[in-house]
mmCIF file of C-alpha atoms in Angstrom:
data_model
loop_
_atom_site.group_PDB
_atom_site.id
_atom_site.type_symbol
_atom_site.label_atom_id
_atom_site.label_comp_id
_atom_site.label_asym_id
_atom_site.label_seq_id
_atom_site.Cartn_x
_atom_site.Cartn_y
_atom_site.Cartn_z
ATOM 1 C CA UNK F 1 -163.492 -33.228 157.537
ATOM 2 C CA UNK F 2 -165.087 -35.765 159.842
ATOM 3 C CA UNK F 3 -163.997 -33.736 163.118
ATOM 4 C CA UNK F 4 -165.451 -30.157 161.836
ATOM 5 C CA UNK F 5 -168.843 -32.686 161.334
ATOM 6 C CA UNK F 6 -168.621 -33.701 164.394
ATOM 7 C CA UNK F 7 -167.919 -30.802 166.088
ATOM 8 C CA UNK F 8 -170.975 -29.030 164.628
ATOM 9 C CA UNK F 9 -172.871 -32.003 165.364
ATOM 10 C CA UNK F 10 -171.841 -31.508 169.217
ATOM 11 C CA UNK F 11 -172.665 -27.917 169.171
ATOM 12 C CA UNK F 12 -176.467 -28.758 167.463
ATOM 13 C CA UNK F 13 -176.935 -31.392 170.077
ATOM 14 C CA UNK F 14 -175.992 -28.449 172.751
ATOM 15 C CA UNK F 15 -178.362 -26.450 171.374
ATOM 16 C CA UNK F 16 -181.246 -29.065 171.297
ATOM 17 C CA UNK F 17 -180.938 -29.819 175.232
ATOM 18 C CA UNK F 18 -180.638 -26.319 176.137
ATOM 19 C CA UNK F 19 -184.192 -26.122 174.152
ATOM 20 C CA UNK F 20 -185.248 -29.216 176.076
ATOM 21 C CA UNK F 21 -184.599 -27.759 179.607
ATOM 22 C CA UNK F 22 -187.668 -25.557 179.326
ATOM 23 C CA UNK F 23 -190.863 -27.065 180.038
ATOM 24 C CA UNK F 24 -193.126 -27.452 177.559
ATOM 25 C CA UNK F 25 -197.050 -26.696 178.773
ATOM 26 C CA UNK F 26 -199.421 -29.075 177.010
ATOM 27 C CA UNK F 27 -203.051 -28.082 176.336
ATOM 28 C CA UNK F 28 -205.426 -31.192 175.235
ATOM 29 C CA UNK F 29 -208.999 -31.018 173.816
ATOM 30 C CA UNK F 30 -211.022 -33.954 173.572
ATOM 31 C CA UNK F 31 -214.919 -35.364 173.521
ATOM 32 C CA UNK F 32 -215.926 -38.018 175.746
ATOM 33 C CA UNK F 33 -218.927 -40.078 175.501
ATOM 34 C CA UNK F 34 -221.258 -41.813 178.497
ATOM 35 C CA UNK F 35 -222.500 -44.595 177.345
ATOM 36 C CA UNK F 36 -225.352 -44.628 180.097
ATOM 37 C CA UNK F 37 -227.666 -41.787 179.364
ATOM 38 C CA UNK F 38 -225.938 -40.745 175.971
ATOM 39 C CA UNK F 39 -224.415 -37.705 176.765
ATOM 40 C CA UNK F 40 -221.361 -36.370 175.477
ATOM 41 C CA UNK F 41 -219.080 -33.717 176.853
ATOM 42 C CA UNK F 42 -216.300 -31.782 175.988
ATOM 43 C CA UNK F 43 -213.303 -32.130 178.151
ATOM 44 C CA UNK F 44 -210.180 -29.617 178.173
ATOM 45 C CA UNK F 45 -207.126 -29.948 179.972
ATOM 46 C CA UNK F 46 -203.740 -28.375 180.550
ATOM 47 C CA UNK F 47 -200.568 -28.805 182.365
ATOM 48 C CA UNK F 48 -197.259 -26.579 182.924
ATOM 49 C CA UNK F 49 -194.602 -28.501 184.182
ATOM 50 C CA UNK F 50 -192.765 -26.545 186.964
ATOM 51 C CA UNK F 51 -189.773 -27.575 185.955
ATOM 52 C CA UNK F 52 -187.813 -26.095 189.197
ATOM 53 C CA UNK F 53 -184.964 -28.877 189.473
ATOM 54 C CA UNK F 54 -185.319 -30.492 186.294
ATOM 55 C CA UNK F 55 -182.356 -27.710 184.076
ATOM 56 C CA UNK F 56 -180.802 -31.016 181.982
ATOM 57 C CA UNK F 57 -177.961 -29.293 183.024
ATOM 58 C CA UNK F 58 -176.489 -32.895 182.591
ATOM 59 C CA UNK F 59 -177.449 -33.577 178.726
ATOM 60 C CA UNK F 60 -176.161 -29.960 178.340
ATOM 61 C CA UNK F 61 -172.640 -30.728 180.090
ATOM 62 C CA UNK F 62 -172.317 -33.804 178.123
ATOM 63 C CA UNK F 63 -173.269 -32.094 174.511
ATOM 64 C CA UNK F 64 -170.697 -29.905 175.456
ATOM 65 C CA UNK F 65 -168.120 -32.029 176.835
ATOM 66 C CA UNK F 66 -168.814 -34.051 173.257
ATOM 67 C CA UNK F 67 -167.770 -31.023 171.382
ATOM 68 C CA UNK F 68 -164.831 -30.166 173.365
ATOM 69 C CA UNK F 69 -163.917 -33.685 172.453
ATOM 70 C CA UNK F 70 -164.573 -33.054 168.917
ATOM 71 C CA UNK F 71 -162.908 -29.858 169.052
ATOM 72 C CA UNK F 72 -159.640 -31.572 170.771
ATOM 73 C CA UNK F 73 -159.782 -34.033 168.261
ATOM 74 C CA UNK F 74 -159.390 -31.389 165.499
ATOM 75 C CA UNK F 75 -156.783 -29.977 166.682
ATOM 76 C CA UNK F 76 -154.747 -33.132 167.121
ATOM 77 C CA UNK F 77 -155.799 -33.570 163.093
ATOM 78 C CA UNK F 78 -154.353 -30.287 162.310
ATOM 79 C CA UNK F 79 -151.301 -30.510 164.407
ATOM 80 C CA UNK F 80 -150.585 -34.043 162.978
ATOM 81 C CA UNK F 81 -151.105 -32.848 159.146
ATOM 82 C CA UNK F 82 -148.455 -29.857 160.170
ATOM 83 C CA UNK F 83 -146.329 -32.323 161.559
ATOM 84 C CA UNK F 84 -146.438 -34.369 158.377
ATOM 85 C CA UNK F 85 -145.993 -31.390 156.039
ATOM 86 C CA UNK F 86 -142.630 -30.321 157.740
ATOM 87 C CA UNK F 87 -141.584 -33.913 157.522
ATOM 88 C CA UNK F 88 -142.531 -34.550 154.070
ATOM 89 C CA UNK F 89 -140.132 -31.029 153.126
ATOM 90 C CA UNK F 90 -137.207 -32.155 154.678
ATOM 91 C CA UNK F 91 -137.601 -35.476 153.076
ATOM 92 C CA UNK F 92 -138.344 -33.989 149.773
ATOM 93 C CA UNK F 93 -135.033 -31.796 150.335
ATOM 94 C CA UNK F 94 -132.769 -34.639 151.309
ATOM 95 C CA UNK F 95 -133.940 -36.834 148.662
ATOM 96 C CA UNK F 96 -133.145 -34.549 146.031
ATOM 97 C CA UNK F 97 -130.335 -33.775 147.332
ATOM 98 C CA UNK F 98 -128.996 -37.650 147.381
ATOM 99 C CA UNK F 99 -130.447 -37.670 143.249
ATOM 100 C CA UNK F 100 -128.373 -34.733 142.737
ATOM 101 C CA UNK F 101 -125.191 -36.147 144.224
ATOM 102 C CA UNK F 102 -125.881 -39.856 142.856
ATOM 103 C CA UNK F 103 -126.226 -37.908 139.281
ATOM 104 C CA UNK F 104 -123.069 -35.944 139.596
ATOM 105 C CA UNK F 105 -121.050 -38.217 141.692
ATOM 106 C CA UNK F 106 -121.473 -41.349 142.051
ATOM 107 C CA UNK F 107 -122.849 -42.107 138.919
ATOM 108 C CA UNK F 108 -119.888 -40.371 137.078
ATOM 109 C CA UNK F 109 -117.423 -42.528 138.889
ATOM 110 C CA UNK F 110 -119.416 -45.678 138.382
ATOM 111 C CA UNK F 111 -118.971 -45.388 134.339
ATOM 112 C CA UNK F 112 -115.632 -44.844 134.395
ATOM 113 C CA UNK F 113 -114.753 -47.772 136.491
ATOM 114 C CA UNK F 114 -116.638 -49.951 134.260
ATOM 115 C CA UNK F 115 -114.792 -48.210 131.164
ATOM 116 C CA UNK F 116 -111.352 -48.638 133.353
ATOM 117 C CA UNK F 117 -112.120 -52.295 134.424
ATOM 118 C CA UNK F 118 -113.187 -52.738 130.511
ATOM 119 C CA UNK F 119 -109.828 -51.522 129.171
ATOM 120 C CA UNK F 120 -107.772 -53.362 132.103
ATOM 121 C CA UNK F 121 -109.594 -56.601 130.780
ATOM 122 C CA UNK F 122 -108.988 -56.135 127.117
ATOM 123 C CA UNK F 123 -105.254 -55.701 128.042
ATOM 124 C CA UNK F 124 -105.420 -58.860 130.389
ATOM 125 C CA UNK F 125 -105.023 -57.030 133.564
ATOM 126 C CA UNK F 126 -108.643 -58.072 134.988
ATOM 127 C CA UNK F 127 -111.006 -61.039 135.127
ATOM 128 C CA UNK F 128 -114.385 -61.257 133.818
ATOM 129 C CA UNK F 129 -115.481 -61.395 137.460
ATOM 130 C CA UNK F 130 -113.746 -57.696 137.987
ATOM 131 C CA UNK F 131 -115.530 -56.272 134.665
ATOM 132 C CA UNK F 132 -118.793 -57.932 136.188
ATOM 133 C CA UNK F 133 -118.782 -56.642 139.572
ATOM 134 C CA UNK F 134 -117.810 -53.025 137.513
ATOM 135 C CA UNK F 135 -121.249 -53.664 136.070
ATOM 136 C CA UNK F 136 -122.962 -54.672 138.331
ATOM 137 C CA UNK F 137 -122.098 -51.607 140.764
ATOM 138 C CA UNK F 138 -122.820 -49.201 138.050
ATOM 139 C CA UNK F 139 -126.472 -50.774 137.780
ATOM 140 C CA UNK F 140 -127.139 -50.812 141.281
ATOM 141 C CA UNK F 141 -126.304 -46.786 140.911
ATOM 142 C CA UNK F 142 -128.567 -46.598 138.551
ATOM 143 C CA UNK F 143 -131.237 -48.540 140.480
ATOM 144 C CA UNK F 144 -130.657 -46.608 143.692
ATOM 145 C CA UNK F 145 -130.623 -43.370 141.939
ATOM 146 C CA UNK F 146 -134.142 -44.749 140.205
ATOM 147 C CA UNK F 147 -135.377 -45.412 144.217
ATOM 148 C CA UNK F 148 -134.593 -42.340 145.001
ATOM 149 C CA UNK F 149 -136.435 -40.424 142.579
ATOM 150 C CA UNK F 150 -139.622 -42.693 142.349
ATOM 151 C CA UNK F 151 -139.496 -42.160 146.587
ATOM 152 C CA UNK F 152 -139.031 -38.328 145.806
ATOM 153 C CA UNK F 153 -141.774 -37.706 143.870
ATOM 154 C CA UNK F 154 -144.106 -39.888 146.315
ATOM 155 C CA UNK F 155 -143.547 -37.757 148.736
ATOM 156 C CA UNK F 156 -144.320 -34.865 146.770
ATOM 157 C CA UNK F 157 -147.688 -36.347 145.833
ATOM 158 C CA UNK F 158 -148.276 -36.539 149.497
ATOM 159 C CA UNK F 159 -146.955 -32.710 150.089
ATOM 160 C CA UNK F 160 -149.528 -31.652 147.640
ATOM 161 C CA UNK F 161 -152.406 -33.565 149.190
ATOM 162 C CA UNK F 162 -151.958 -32.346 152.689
ATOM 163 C CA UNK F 163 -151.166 -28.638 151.387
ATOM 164 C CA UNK F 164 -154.146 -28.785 148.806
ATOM 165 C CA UNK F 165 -151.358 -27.758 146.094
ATOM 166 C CA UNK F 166 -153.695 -28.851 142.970
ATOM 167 C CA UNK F 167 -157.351 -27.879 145.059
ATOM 168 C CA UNK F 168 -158.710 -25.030 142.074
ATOM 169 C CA UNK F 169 -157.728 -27.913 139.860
ATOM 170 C CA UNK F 170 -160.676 -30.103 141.694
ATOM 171 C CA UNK F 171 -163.644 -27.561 141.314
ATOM 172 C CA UNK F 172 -163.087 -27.564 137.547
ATOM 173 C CA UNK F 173 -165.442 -29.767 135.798
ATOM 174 C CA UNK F 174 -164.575 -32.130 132.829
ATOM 175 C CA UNK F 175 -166.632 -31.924 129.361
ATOM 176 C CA UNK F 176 -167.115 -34.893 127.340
ATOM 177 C CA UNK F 177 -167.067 -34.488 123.484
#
């Protein structure tokens, strides 16, 4: 995940200043040359920084105020992806619950109005309109019950993402004859 990266990123960059904040003492070695009489000399040097004020105890407070942020920002990720988990499971419930009753219901009722309206047609007691609109109610059960289910198992899809439901599935490799 991008905020565990960063995170560890934040905690290296901690690290690196808190290895910055001690001095570092330099030792040279070099050969000079005069040019007048020819000579040439051998000159050594070396410092050591004292270092008394100089901590970077500001790079350090910011690395570290970075990975708090980081850190913060995780949690928010993980909080949000709980969040959508407990929606998606109520929506999975109540949409399969509103299948179920279109299915045993609705649907039910919707035929036998069209077969009703058919009958009360044949024996002149409706108009083509009424058998029509019997119909077309009947496929719009049909359609909504269709919604329903395509929504349904959308939202499972998405359960099984956030929860990782098919994850040992992922590490398996495919072999091509």
């Amino acid at each position: 995940m991008v905020f565990t990266a960063q995170r560890e990123i934040a905690d290296a960059r901690v690290r690196v200043e808190q290895a910055r904040a001690t001095p570092d003492a330099t030792v040279s070695v070099g050969v000079r040359s005069l040019w007048d009489d020819g000579a040439v000399g051998l000159v050594v040097g070396g410092s050591i920084p004292l270092g008394r004020y100089d901590r970077n105890q500001g790079a350090i407070d910011r690395a570290r105020a970075e990975g708090l942020a980081a850190e913060s920002d995780l949690a928010v990720a993980r909080q949000e992806r709980e969040r959508e988990i407990a929606r998606l499971q109520v929506q999975l419930a109540s949409r399969a619950l509103e299948a179920r009753r279109i299915q045993e219901e609705t649907l039910p009722q919707a035929e036998r109005a069209v077969a009703l309206v058919r009958e009360g047609f044949n024996r002149g007691g409706f108009t083509y309109n009424d058998v029509i609109s019997a119909q077309r109610a009947l496929l719009e059960t049909r359609a909504r019950r269709v919604a329903v289910l395509k929504q349904f198992h959308i939202d499972r899809a998405r359960l099984d993402r956030l929860t990782g439901a098919h994850a040992p599935l992922v590490g398996v490799t495919e072999t091509q004859p």
